[in-house]
Amino acid sequence: ADGSGNIHVYNGTFSPYMSTYNTQADVWTHLTTDNFNTANNGTYGGIDVLGTTVYVTDMDIANESDKGVIAFDITDGTSQRFAENIDPIDLTVGLNGLLYTLSPGGSPGGRSINIFDPFTMEQISSIDLTSIFGWTAHRSIAVDYNGDIFIADWDGEVHRINSSGELVATIVPTCDWIGFDTTCKFVDIDISANGELALGSRFGEVFITDTSFSSVSTFNVGSTNVFVEFAANPTISVDIDINANSEENYINLKSTGLVSVVVFTTDSFDAAEIDPATLGFGPDAAPVLQNRIFLKDVDDDGDLDLFVYFYISQTGIVCTDNEAVLTGQTFAGQPIEGSDNITVISRCP
């Protein structure tokens, strides 16, 4: 899933497509290239996105010379193959901005991790997993901001190794399959920006933990292989009014006083969901005055709006500004942003 809410799918095996679902337009598009394929294994096939580029694994089947990673540019549909010395079954763009592949296929599969610069497509380093775990199979990988790697295995183990290839921790959770405890045969893993891990299993079980493996929870979405992805949190656009009921929205930069901002409740958004402690106003993201936070019906439409104040001197607004932005988050962690016109009335050069 990309930051615009589009969903990219590794669609097929011997002659697959990189298929994209535009959630806003309700439209599918499909891209492919010569000799793009993966083995007919329900746990193979890695895909991730960085900006406007979608990276997919490309395996060598039928003794073809084409293999490695394919980068699809979703703006113009072109593609480029690189890392042609590996035969990957999974890949991920780590939270540290690097591209990681897991290879090869076969038995046991996934014995090596290769690390690339996703922009130059040059290999940076590699990790031999057999030196850590022995001659064992691995299925899927995710990477945090520090370069620590999380590995999900078909035999139900979840490992954490650091960027130097040293084992940090291993857990073997138990999944539930139609009422019976069973080993989780993991086929996929993903990591969120705040350090949550999601794992998909052979039996439709989704396993949730954190990077320290300190807590676990599960839920079921079916009875077959399930692949997981944390969707990006799109920013909610909110309707604000600076200096309520003033069309000019005057800002006096020489003032030691306050500026008020209202976030309106609408049919699609409740301003009471905003965490006031996360609010920032202006270029310097001035903090909200904690003793000046109110919920009241500013626009007389029968619902409660959020009414807050900031010190003008902390906003970072300058003479040339004609707009000011309010940013923050809801209590659920969803980013919000709103803007309004301003008129600076101080004497400016």
mmCIF file of C-alpha atoms in Angstrom:
data_model
loop_
_atom_site.group_PDB
_atom_site.id
_atom_site.type_symbol
_atom_site.label_atom_id
_atom_site.label_comp_id
_atom_site.label_asym_id
_atom_site.label_seq_id
_atom_site.Cartn_x
_atom_site.Cartn_y
_atom_site.Cartn_z
ATOM 1 C CA ALA A 1 0.000 0.000 0.000
ATOM 2 C CA ASP A 2 1.398 3.427 -0.881
ATOM 3 C CA GLY A 3 0.908 6.821 0.706
ATOM 4 C CA SER A 4 -1.952 7.635 -1.664
ATOM 5 C CA GLY A 5 -3.946 4.596 -0.580
ATOM 6 C CA ASN A 6 -3.271 2.588 -3.743
ATOM 7 C CA ILE A 7 -2.785 -1.166 -3.325
ATOM 8 C CA HIS A 8 -0.119 -2.987 -5.351
ATOM 9 C CA VAL A 9 -0.433 -6.737 -5.846
ATOM 10 C CA TYR A 10 1.934 -9.486 -6.962
ATOM 11 C CA ASN A 11 -0.623 -11.064 -9.262
ATOM 12 C CA GLY A 12 0.220 -14.523 -10.624
ATOM 13 C CA THR A 13 3.090 -16.991 -10.945
ATOM 14 C CA PHE A 14 4.663 -18.059 -14.263
ATOM 15 C CA SER A 15 3.427 -14.950 -16.129
ATOM 16 C CA PRO A 16 2.448 -12.502 -13.398
ATOM 17 C CA TYR A 17 1.447 -8.867 -13.403
ATOM 18 C CA MET A 18 2.175 -6.069 -10.984
ATOM 19 C CA SER A 19 -1.431 -5.010 -10.518
ATOM 20 C CA THR A 20 -2.442 -1.719 -8.919
ATOM 21 C CA TYR A 21 -5.831 -0.892 -7.455
ATOM 22 C CA ASN A 22 -6.592 2.826 -7.288
ATOM 23 C CA THR A 23 -8.900 2.967 -4.286
ATOM 24 C CA GLN A 24 -10.142 6.482 -5.078
ATOM 25 C CA ALA A 25 -11.070 5.828 -8.719
ATOM 26 C CA ASP A 26 -11.998 2.139 -8.212
ATOM 27 C CA VAL A 27 -9.755 1.227 -11.169
ATOM 28 C CA TRP A 28 -7.235 -1.595 -11.717
ATOM 29 C CA THR A 29 -4.112 -1.289 -13.889
ATOM 30 C CA HIS A 30 -1.701 -4.106 -14.761
ATOM 31 C CA LEU A 31 1.999 -3.979 -15.679
ATOM 32 C CA THR A 32 4.377 -6.743 -16.698
ATOM 33 C CA THR A 33 7.657 -7.271 -18.552
ATOM 34 C CA ASP A 34 9.483 -10.030 -20.427
ATOM 35 C CA ASN A 35 10.334 -13.183 -18.445
ATOM 36 C CA PHE A 36 8.830 -11.850 -15.222
ATOM 37 C CA ASN A 37 7.799 -14.831 -13.074
ATOM 38 C CA THR A 38 7.927 -16.666 -9.783
ATOM 39 C CA ALA A 39 7.764 -20.333 -8.862
ATOM 40 C CA ASN A 40 4.341 -21.870 -8.336
ATOM 41 C CA ASN A 41 4.603 -21.679 -4.553
ATOM 42 C CA GLY A 42 1.876 -19.968 -2.588
ATOM 43 C CA THR A 43 4.375 -18.393 -0.188
ATOM 44 C CA TYR A 44 6.705 -16.862 -2.822
ATOM 45 C CA GLY A 45 6.481 -13.483 -4.494
ATOM 46 C CA GLY A 46 7.658 -10.284 -2.755
ATOM 47 C CA ILE A 47 6.435 -6.755 -3.431
ATOM 48 C CA ASP A 48 6.912 -3.305 -1.873
ATOM 49 C CA VAL A 49 6.664 0.339 -2.895
ATOM 50 C CA LEU A 50 8.844 3.413 -2.410
ATOM 51 C CA GLY A 51 7.518 6.663 -3.813
ATOM 52 C CA THR A 52 6.354 5.936 -7.367
ATOM 53 C CA THR A 53 8.420 2.759 -7.760
ATOM 54 C CA VAL A 54 7.090 -0.728 -7.030
ATOM 55 C CA TYR A 55 9.709 -3.449 -6.509
ATOM 56 C CA VAL A 56 8.885 -7.111 -7.169
ATOM 57 C CA THR A 57 10.833 -10.362 -6.979
ATOM 58 C CA ASP A 58 11.695 -12.112 -10.256
ATOM 59 C CA MET A 59 12.711 -15.769 -10.066
ATOM 60 C CA ASP A 60 14.701 -17.926 -12.444
ATOM 61 C CA ILE A 61 12.404 -20.752 -13.518
ATOM 62 C CA ALA A 62 12.813 -23.001 -16.567
ATOM 63 C CA ASN A 63 16.558 -22.124 -16.574
ATOM 64 C CA GLU A 64 15.965 -18.617 -17.888
ATOM 65 C CA SER A 65 18.718 -16.059 -17.446
ATOM 66 C CA ASP A 66 16.330 -13.294 -16.322
ATOM 67 C CA LYS A 67 15.976 -13.033 -12.542
ATOM 68 C CA GLY A 68 16.530 -10.600 -9.692
ATOM 69 C CA VAL A 69 14.366 -7.574 -8.828
ATOM 70 C CA ILE A 70 12.110 -5.619 -11.180
ATOM 71 C CA ALA A 71 11.391 -1.944 -10.480
ATOM 72 C CA PHE A 72 8.127 -0.725 -12.028
ATOM 73 C CA ASP A 73 7.685 3.032 -12.414
ATOM 74 C CA ILE A 74 3.949 3.509 -11.887
ATOM 75 C CA THR A 75 3.982 6.987 -13.443
ATOM 76 C CA ASP A 76 4.860 5.772 -16.944
ATOM 77 C CA GLY A 77 4.668 1.953 -16.771
ATOM 78 C CA THR A 78 8.344 1.373 -17.535
ATOM 79 C CA SER A 79 10.418 -1.241 -15.728
ATOM 80 C CA GLN A 80 14.038 -2.048 -14.961
ATOM 81 C CA ARG A 81 15.569 -5.351 -13.821
ATOM 82 C CA PHE A 82 18.548 -5.402 -11.440
ATOM 83 C CA ALA A 83 20.203 -7.683 -8.848
ATOM 84 C CA GLU A 84 20.350 -10.371 -11.531
ATOM 85 C CA ASN A 85 22.719 -12.540 -9.506
ATOM 86 C CA ILE A 86 20.016 -13.551 -7.003
ATOM 87 C CA ASP A 87 16.803 -15.586 -7.152
ATOM 88 C CA PRO A 88 14.560 -13.866 -4.571
ATOM 89 C CA ILE A 89 11.355 -15.146 -2.970
ATOM 90 C CA ASP A 90 10.593 -12.020 -0.919
ATOM 91 C CA LEU A 91 11.645 -8.388 -0.603
ATOM 92 C CA THR A 92 10.885 -5.349 1.498
ATOM 93 C CA VAL A 93 11.738 -1.661 1.630
ATOM 94 C CA GLY A 94 12.948 -1.234 5.213
ATOM 95 C CA LEU A 95 11.924 1.676 7.404
ATOM 96 C CA ASN A 96 15.572 2.749 7.049
ATOM 97 C CA GLY A 97 15.011 3.313 3.303
ATOM 98 C CA LEU A 98 17.053 0.376 1.997
ATOM 99 C CA LEU A 99 15.794 -2.523 -0.129
ATOM 100 C CA TYR A 100 16.170 -6.050 1.301
ATOM 101 C CA THR A 101 15.714 -9.305 -0.603
ATOM 102 C CA LEU A 102 15.369 -12.867 0.693
ATOM 103 C CA SER A 103 16.684 -15.646 -1.560
ATOM 104 C CA PRO A 104 16.877 -18.230 -3.059
ATOM 105 C CA GLY A 105 13.908 -20.485 -3.705
ATOM 106 C CA GLY A 106 14.146 -24.233 -3.446
ATOM 107 C CA SER A 107 14.682 -26.315 -0.327
ATOM 108 C CA PRO A 108 15.486 -24.826 2.059
ATOM 109 C CA GLY A 109 14.455 -21.462 0.647
ATOM 110 C CA GLY A 110 15.412 -18.030 1.872
ATOM 111 C CA ARG A 111 18.937 -18.659 3.111
ATOM 112 C CA SER A 112 20.413 -15.260 2.225
ATOM 113 C CA ILE A 113 19.533 -11.571 2.608
ATOM 114 C CA ASN A 114 20.899 -9.014 0.157
ATOM 115 C CA ILE A 115 20.716 -5.284 0.803
ATOM 116 C CA PHE A 116 20.466 -2.660 -1.970
ATOM 117 C CA ASP A 117 20.230 1.069 -2.456
ATOM 118 C CA PRO A 118 16.752 1.291 -4.044
ATOM 119 C CA PHE A 119 17.682 4.398 -6.057
ATOM 120 C CA THR A 120 21.046 3.413 -7.513
ATOM 121 C CA MET A 121 20.090 -0.294 -7.410
ATOM 122 C CA GLU A 122 23.627 -1.111 -6.252
ATOM 123 C CA GLN A 123 24.169 -3.876 -3.712
ATOM 124 C CA ILE A 124 25.422 -2.665 -0.324
ATOM 125 C CA SER A 125 25.929 -5.876 1.643
ATOM 126 C CA SER A 126 24.555 -9.361 2.302
ATOM 127 C CA ILE A 127 23.828 -11.635 5.275
ATOM 128 C CA ASP A 128 24.252 -15.419 5.139
ATOM 129 C CA LEU A 129 21.405 -16.775 7.278
ATOM 130 C CA THR A 130 22.916 -20.278 7.344
ATOM 131 C CA SER A 131 25.743 -18.903 9.487
ATOM 132 C CA ILE A 132 23.133 -17.884 12.075
ATOM 133 C CA PHE A 133 20.453 -20.571 11.852
ATOM 134 C CA GLY A 134 22.063 -23.429 9.971
ATOM 135 C CA TRP A 135 20.566 -25.089 6.910
ATOM 136 C CA THR A 136 16.979 -23.895 7.504
ATOM 137 C CA ALA A 137 14.247 -22.263 5.452
ATOM 138 C CA HIS A 138 12.888 -18.720 5.851
ATOM 139 C CA ARG A 139 9.884 -17.124 4.158
ATOM 140 C CA SER A 140 9.557 -13.365 4.661
ATOM 141 C CA ILE A 141 11.386 -10.318 6.076
ATOM 142 C CA ALA A 142 10.708 -6.850 7.484
ATOM 143 C CA VAL A 143 13.199 -4.188 8.607
ATOM 144 C CA ASP A 144 12.977 -1.395 11.205
ATOM 145 C CA TYR A 145 14.571 2.079 11.320
ATOM 146 C CA ASN A 146 17.778 0.703 12.883
ATOM 147 C CA GLY A 147 18.262 -1.938 10.210
ATOM 148 C CA ASP A 148 17.192 -4.774 12.527
ATOM 149 C CA ILE A 149 15.657 -7.570 10.456
ATOM 150 C CA PHE A 150 12.570 -9.580 11.406
ATOM 151 C CA ILE A 151 12.233 -12.978 9.766
ATOM 152 C CA ALA A 152 9.089 -15.108 9.552
ATOM 153 C CA ASP A 153 9.437 -18.853 9.012
ATOM 154 C CA TRP A 154 7.208 -21.629 7.701
ATOM 155 C CA ASP A 155 8.021 -23.641 10.836
ATOM 156 C CA GLY A 156 6.408 -20.987 13.047
ATOM 157 C CA GLU A 157 9.497 -19.158 14.305
ATOM 158 C CA VAL A 158 9.902 -15.379 14.273
ATOM 159 C CA HIS A 159 13.453 -14.077 14.564
ATOM 160 C CA ARG A 160 15.044 -10.693 15.143
ATOM 161 C CA ILE A 161 18.624 -10.157 13.983
ATOM 162 C CA ASN A 162 20.521 -6.886 14.145
ATOM 163 C CA SER A 163 22.107 -5.089 11.199
ATOM 164 C CA SER A 164 25.363 -6.971 11.816
ATOM 165 C CA GLY A 165 23.640 -10.330 11.395
ATOM 166 C CA GLU A 166 23.592 -11.295 15.074
ATOM 167 C CA LEU A 167 20.576 -13.111 16.516
ATOM 168 C CA VAL A 168 18.756 -10.925 19.067
ATOM 169 C CA ALA A 169 15.600 -12.921 19.876
ATOM 170 C CA THR A 170 13.319 -15.710 18.670
ATOM 171 C CA ILE A 171 9.716 -16.502 19.511
ATOM 172 C CA VAL A 172 7.525 -19.442 18.512
ATOM 173 C CA PRO A 173 3.902 -18.327 18.932
ATOM 174 C CA THR A 174 0.893 -20.611 18.844
ATOM 175 C CA CYS A 175 -1.914 -19.957 16.405
ATOM 176 C CA ASP A 176 -5.495 -21.146 16.487
ATOM 177 C CA TRP A 177 -6.913 -23.140 13.608
ATOM 178 C CA ILE A 178 -10.640 -23.922 13.826
ATOM 179 C CA GLY A 179 -10.411 -24.145 17.594
ATOM 180 C CA PHE A 180 -7.143 -26.091 17.864
ATOM 181 C CA ASP A 181 -3.698 -24.811 18.866
ATOM 182 C CA THR A 182 -1.241 -25.215 16.018
ATOM 183 C CA THR A 183 2.203 -24.049 14.942
ATOM 184 C CA CYS A 184 1.939 -20.827 12.952
ATOM 185 C CA LYS A 185 3.208 -21.521 9.453
ATOM 186 C CA PHE A 186 4.140 -17.954 8.602
ATOM 187 C CA VAL A 187 4.147 -16.799 4.979
ATOM 188 C CA ASP A 188 4.466 -13.013 5.348
ATOM 189 C CA ILE A 189 5.565 -10.271 7.741
ATOM 190 C CA ASP A 190 5.317 -6.477 7.764
ATOM 191 C CA ILE A 191 6.307 -3.676 10.135
ATOM 192 C CA SER A 192 4.569 -0.376 10.844
ATOM 193 C CA ALA A 193 6.168 3.010 11.381
ATOM 194 C CA ASN A 194 5.471 2.792 15.124
ATOM 195 C CA GLY A 195 7.081 -0.634 15.544
ATOM 196 C CA GLU A 196 4.179 -3.043 15.272
ATOM 197 C CA LEU A 197 4.709 -6.352 13.494
ATOM 198 C CA ALA A 198 2.005 -8.207 11.587
ATOM 199 C CA LEU A 199 2.482 -11.788 10.407
ATOM 200 C CA GLY A 200 0.262 -13.786 8.076
ATOM 201 C CA SER A 201 0.022 -17.557 8.422
ATOM 202 C CA ARG A 202 -0.866 -20.590 6.328
ATOM 203 C CA PHE A 203 -4.231 -20.985 8.067
ATOM 204 C CA GLY A 204 -5.551 -17.432 7.758
ATOM 205 C CA GLU A 205 -4.327 -16.375 11.189
ATOM 206 C CA VAL A 206 -2.886 -12.873 11.612
ATOM 207 C CA PHE A 207 -0.410 -12.496 14.448
ATOM 208 C CA ILE A 208 0.345 -9.050 15.943
ATOM 209 C CA THR A 209 3.340 -8.231 18.147
ATOM 210 C CA ASP A 210 5.965 -5.503 18.541
ATOM 211 C CA THR A 211 9.656 -5.338 17.754
ATOM 212 C CA SER A 212 10.579 -6.443 21.287
ATOM 213 C CA PHE A 213 8.165 -9.421 21.075
ATOM 214 C CA SER A 214 6.691 -8.222 24.393
ATOM 215 C CA SER A 215 3.002 -8.745 23.649
ATOM 216 C CA VAL A 216 1.005 -10.830 21.195
ATOM 217 C CA SER A 217 -2.513 -10.981 19.823
ATOM 218 C CA THR A 218 -4.169 -12.837 16.967
ATOM 219 C CA PHE A 219 -7.244 -12.767 14.778
ATOM 220 C CA ASN A 220 -8.433 -14.849 11.848
ATOM 221 C CA VAL A 221 -9.347 -13.668 8.336
ATOM 222 C CA GLY A 222 -9.870 -16.995 6.553
ATOM 223 C CA SER A 223 -8.409 -20.464 6.212
ATOM 224 C CA THR A 224 -5.574 -20.128 3.705
ATOM 225 C CA ASN A 225 -2.323 -18.192 3.146
ATOM 226 C CA VAL A 226 -2.736 -14.569 4.244
ATOM 227 C CA PHE A 227 -0.353 -11.761 3.314
ATOM 228 C CA VAL A 228 -0.201 -8.622 5.447
ATOM 229 C CA GLU A 229 0.636 -4.952 4.942
ATOM 230 C CA PHE A 230 0.325 -1.896 7.175
ATOM 231 C CA ALA A 231 -1.404 0.823 5.170
ATOM 232 C CA ALA A 232 0.011 4.327 5.373
ATOM 233 C CA ASN A 233 -2.017 6.705 7.525
ATOM 234 C CA PRO A 234 -3.297 9.352 5.087
ATOM 235 C CA THR A 235 -3.508 12.873 6.458
ATOM 236 C CA ILE A 236 -7.042 14.078 7.218
ATOM 237 C CA SER A 237 -7.739 17.527 5.826
ATOM 238 C CA VAL A 238 -9.633 19.567 8.425
ATOM 239 C CA ASP A 239 -11.544 22.831 8.122
ATOM 240 C CA ILE A 240 -10.022 25.552 10.315
ATOM 241 C CA ASP A 241 -10.587 29.246 10.981
ATOM 242 C CA ILE A 242 -7.857 31.526 12.313
ATOM 243 C CA ASN A 243 -9.117 34.298 14.590
ATOM 244 C CA ALA A 244 -12.695 33.085 14.327
ATOM 245 C CA ASN A 245 -15.212 35.437 12.752
ATOM 246 C CA SER A 246 -12.458 37.639 11.289
ATOM 247 C CA GLU A 247 -12.178 37.502 7.510
ATOM 248 C CA GLU A 248 -8.750 39.200 7.395
ATOM 249 C CA ASN A 249 -7.150 36.984 10.084
ATOM 250 C CA TYR A 250 -4.685 39.676 11.156
ATOM 251 C CA ILE A 251 -1.380 38.509 12.659
ATOM 252 C CA ASN A 252 0.705 41.163 14.473
ATOM 253 C CA LEU A 253 4.239 39.797 14.671
ATOM 254 C CA LYS A 254 5.218 42.393 17.288
ATOM 255 C CA SER A 255 2.460 41.234 19.586
ATOM 256 C CA THR A 256 3.153 39.185 22.684
ATOM 257 C CA GLY A 257 -0.420 37.989 22.568
ATOM 258 C CA LEU A 258 -2.314 35.012 21.258
ATOM 259 C CA VAL A 259 -3.879 33.768 18.049
ATOM 260 C CA SER A 260 -6.918 31.515 18.124
ATOM 261 C CA VAL A 261 -7.665 28.618 15.792
ATOM 262 C CA VAL A 262 -10.913 26.691 15.432
ATOM 263 C CA VAL A 263 -11.116 23.182 13.996
ATOM 264 C CA PHE A 264 -14.672 22.605 12.833
ATOM 265 C CA THR A 265 -16.625 19.418 13.280
ATOM 266 C CA THR A 266 -18.141 18.340 9.953
ATOM 267 C CA ASP A 267 -20.282 15.479 8.685
ATOM 268 C CA SER A 268 -17.114 13.447 8.036
ATOM 269 C CA PHE A 269 -14.911 14.487 10.977
ATOM 270 C CA ASP A 270 -15.392 15.043 14.705
ATOM 271 C CA ALA A 271 -12.987 17.690 16.040
ATOM 272 C CA ALA A 272 -13.193 16.073 19.495
ATOM 273 C CA GLU A 273 -11.092 13.202 18.073
ATOM 274 C CA ILE A 274 -8.029 15.495 17.897
ATOM 275 C CA ASP A 275 -5.379 15.116 20.588
ATOM 276 C CA PRO A 276 -4.660 18.782 21.492
ATOM 277 C CA ALA A 277 -1.195 17.871 22.816
ATOM 278 C CA THR A 278 -0.102 17.026 19.253
ATOM 279 C CA LEU A 279 -1.170 20.321 17.691
ATOM 280 C CA GLY A 280 1.369 22.669 16.129
ATOM 281 C CA PHE A 281 0.611 25.984 14.439
ATOM 282 C CA GLY A 282 2.667 27.900 11.910
ATOM 283 C CA PRO A 283 6.093 27.136 10.381
ATOM 284 C CA ASP A 284 7.628 26.523 13.841
ATOM 285 C CA ALA A 285 4.667 24.378 14.996
ATOM 286 C CA ALA A 286 3.896 26.462 18.072
ATOM 287 C CA PRO A 287 2.471 24.268 20.865
ATOM 288 C CA VAL A 288 -1.086 24.756 22.027
ATOM 289 C CA LEU A 289 -1.735 26.570 25.301
ATOM 290 C CA GLN A 290 -2.869 23.772 27.586
ATOM 291 C CA ASN A 291 -5.160 26.052 29.606
ATOM 292 C CA ARG A 292 -6.836 27.390 26.463
ATOM 293 C CA ILE A 293 -8.421 24.279 24.959
ATOM 294 C CA PHE A 294 -12.197 24.327 24.527
ATOM 295 C CA LEU A 295 -14.902 22.272 22.867
ATOM 296 C CA LYS A 296 -17.752 24.568 21.897
ATOM 297 C CA ASP A 297 -20.143 25.222 19.036
ATOM 298 C CA VAL A 298 -18.357 28.075 17.272
ATOM 299 C CA ASP A 299 -20.405 28.026 14.056
ATOM 300 C CA ASP A 300 -23.798 27.441 15.719
ATOM 301 C CA ASP A 301 -24.541 24.266 13.770
ATOM 302 C CA GLY A 302 -25.337 22.092 16.782
ATOM 303 C CA ASP A 303 -22.035 20.226 17.165
ATOM 304 C CA LEU A 304 -18.840 20.885 19.130
ATOM 305 C CA ASP A 305 -15.764 22.399 17.492
ATOM 306 C CA LEU A 306 -12.218 22.488 18.891
ATOM 307 C CA PHE A 307 -11.142 26.000 19.924
ATOM 308 C CA VAL A 308 -7.459 26.499 20.846
ATOM 309 C CA TYR A 309 -4.875 29.261 21.286
ATOM 310 C CA PHE A 310 -1.167 29.747 20.477
ATOM 311 C CA TYR A 311 1.425 32.422 21.240
ATOM 312 C CA ILE A 312 2.060 34.429 18.061
ATOM 313 C CA SER A 313 5.742 34.748 18.943
ATOM 314 C CA GLN A 314 6.157 30.953 18.829
ATOM 315 C CA THR A 315 4.521 30.354 15.441
ATOM 316 C CA GLY A 316 7.455 31.255 13.182
ATOM 317 C CA ILE A 317 5.174 33.278 10.896
ATOM 318 C CA VAL A 318 7.086 35.936 8.915
ATOM 319 C CA CYS A 319 6.132 39.050 6.978
ATOM 320 C CA THR A 320 5.843 37.304 3.612
ATOM 321 C CA ASP A 321 3.444 34.591 4.814
ATOM 322 C CA ASN A 322 -0.129 34.729 3.578
ATOM 323 C CA GLU A 323 -1.216 31.366 4.932
ATOM 324 C CA ALA A 324 -0.732 29.427 8.180
ATOM 325 C CA VAL A 325 -1.041 25.688 8.736
ATOM 326 C CA LEU A 326 -2.261 23.690 11.726
ATOM 327 C CA THR A 327 -0.987 20.128 12.105
ATOM 328 C CA GLY A 328 -1.592 17.387 14.648
ATOM 329 C CA GLN A 329 -2.984 13.919 15.207
ATOM 330 C CA THR A 330 -6.156 12.299 16.391
ATOM 331 C CA PHE A 331 -6.105 10.241 19.574
ATOM 332 C CA ALA A 332 -5.920 7.208 17.244
ATOM 333 C CA GLY A 333 -2.707 8.526 15.657
ATOM 334 C CA GLN A 334 -4.236 9.733 12.371
ATOM 335 C CA PRO A 335 -2.430 12.878 11.108
ATOM 336 C CA ILE A 336 -4.561 15.989 10.513
ATOM 337 C CA GLU A 337 -3.801 19.228 8.707
ATOM 338 C CA GLY A 338 -5.693 22.427 7.998
ATOM 339 C CA SER A 339 -4.812 25.862 6.625
ATOM 340 C CA ASP A 340 -6.298 29.354 6.453
ATOM 341 C CA ASN A 341 -5.297 32.690 4.958
ATOM 342 C CA ILE A 342 -3.615 35.312 7.146
ATOM 343 C CA THR A 343 -2.731 39.008 6.873
ATOM 344 C CA VAL A 344 0.495 40.106 8.560
ATOM 345 C CA ILE A 345 0.128 43.691 9.822
ATOM 346 C CA SER A 346 3.543 44.320 11.416
ATOM 347 C CA ARG A 347 5.945 46.759 9.782
ATOM 348 C CA CYS A 348 7.956 44.557 7.459
ATOM 349 C CA PRO A 349 10.877 45.402 5.166
#
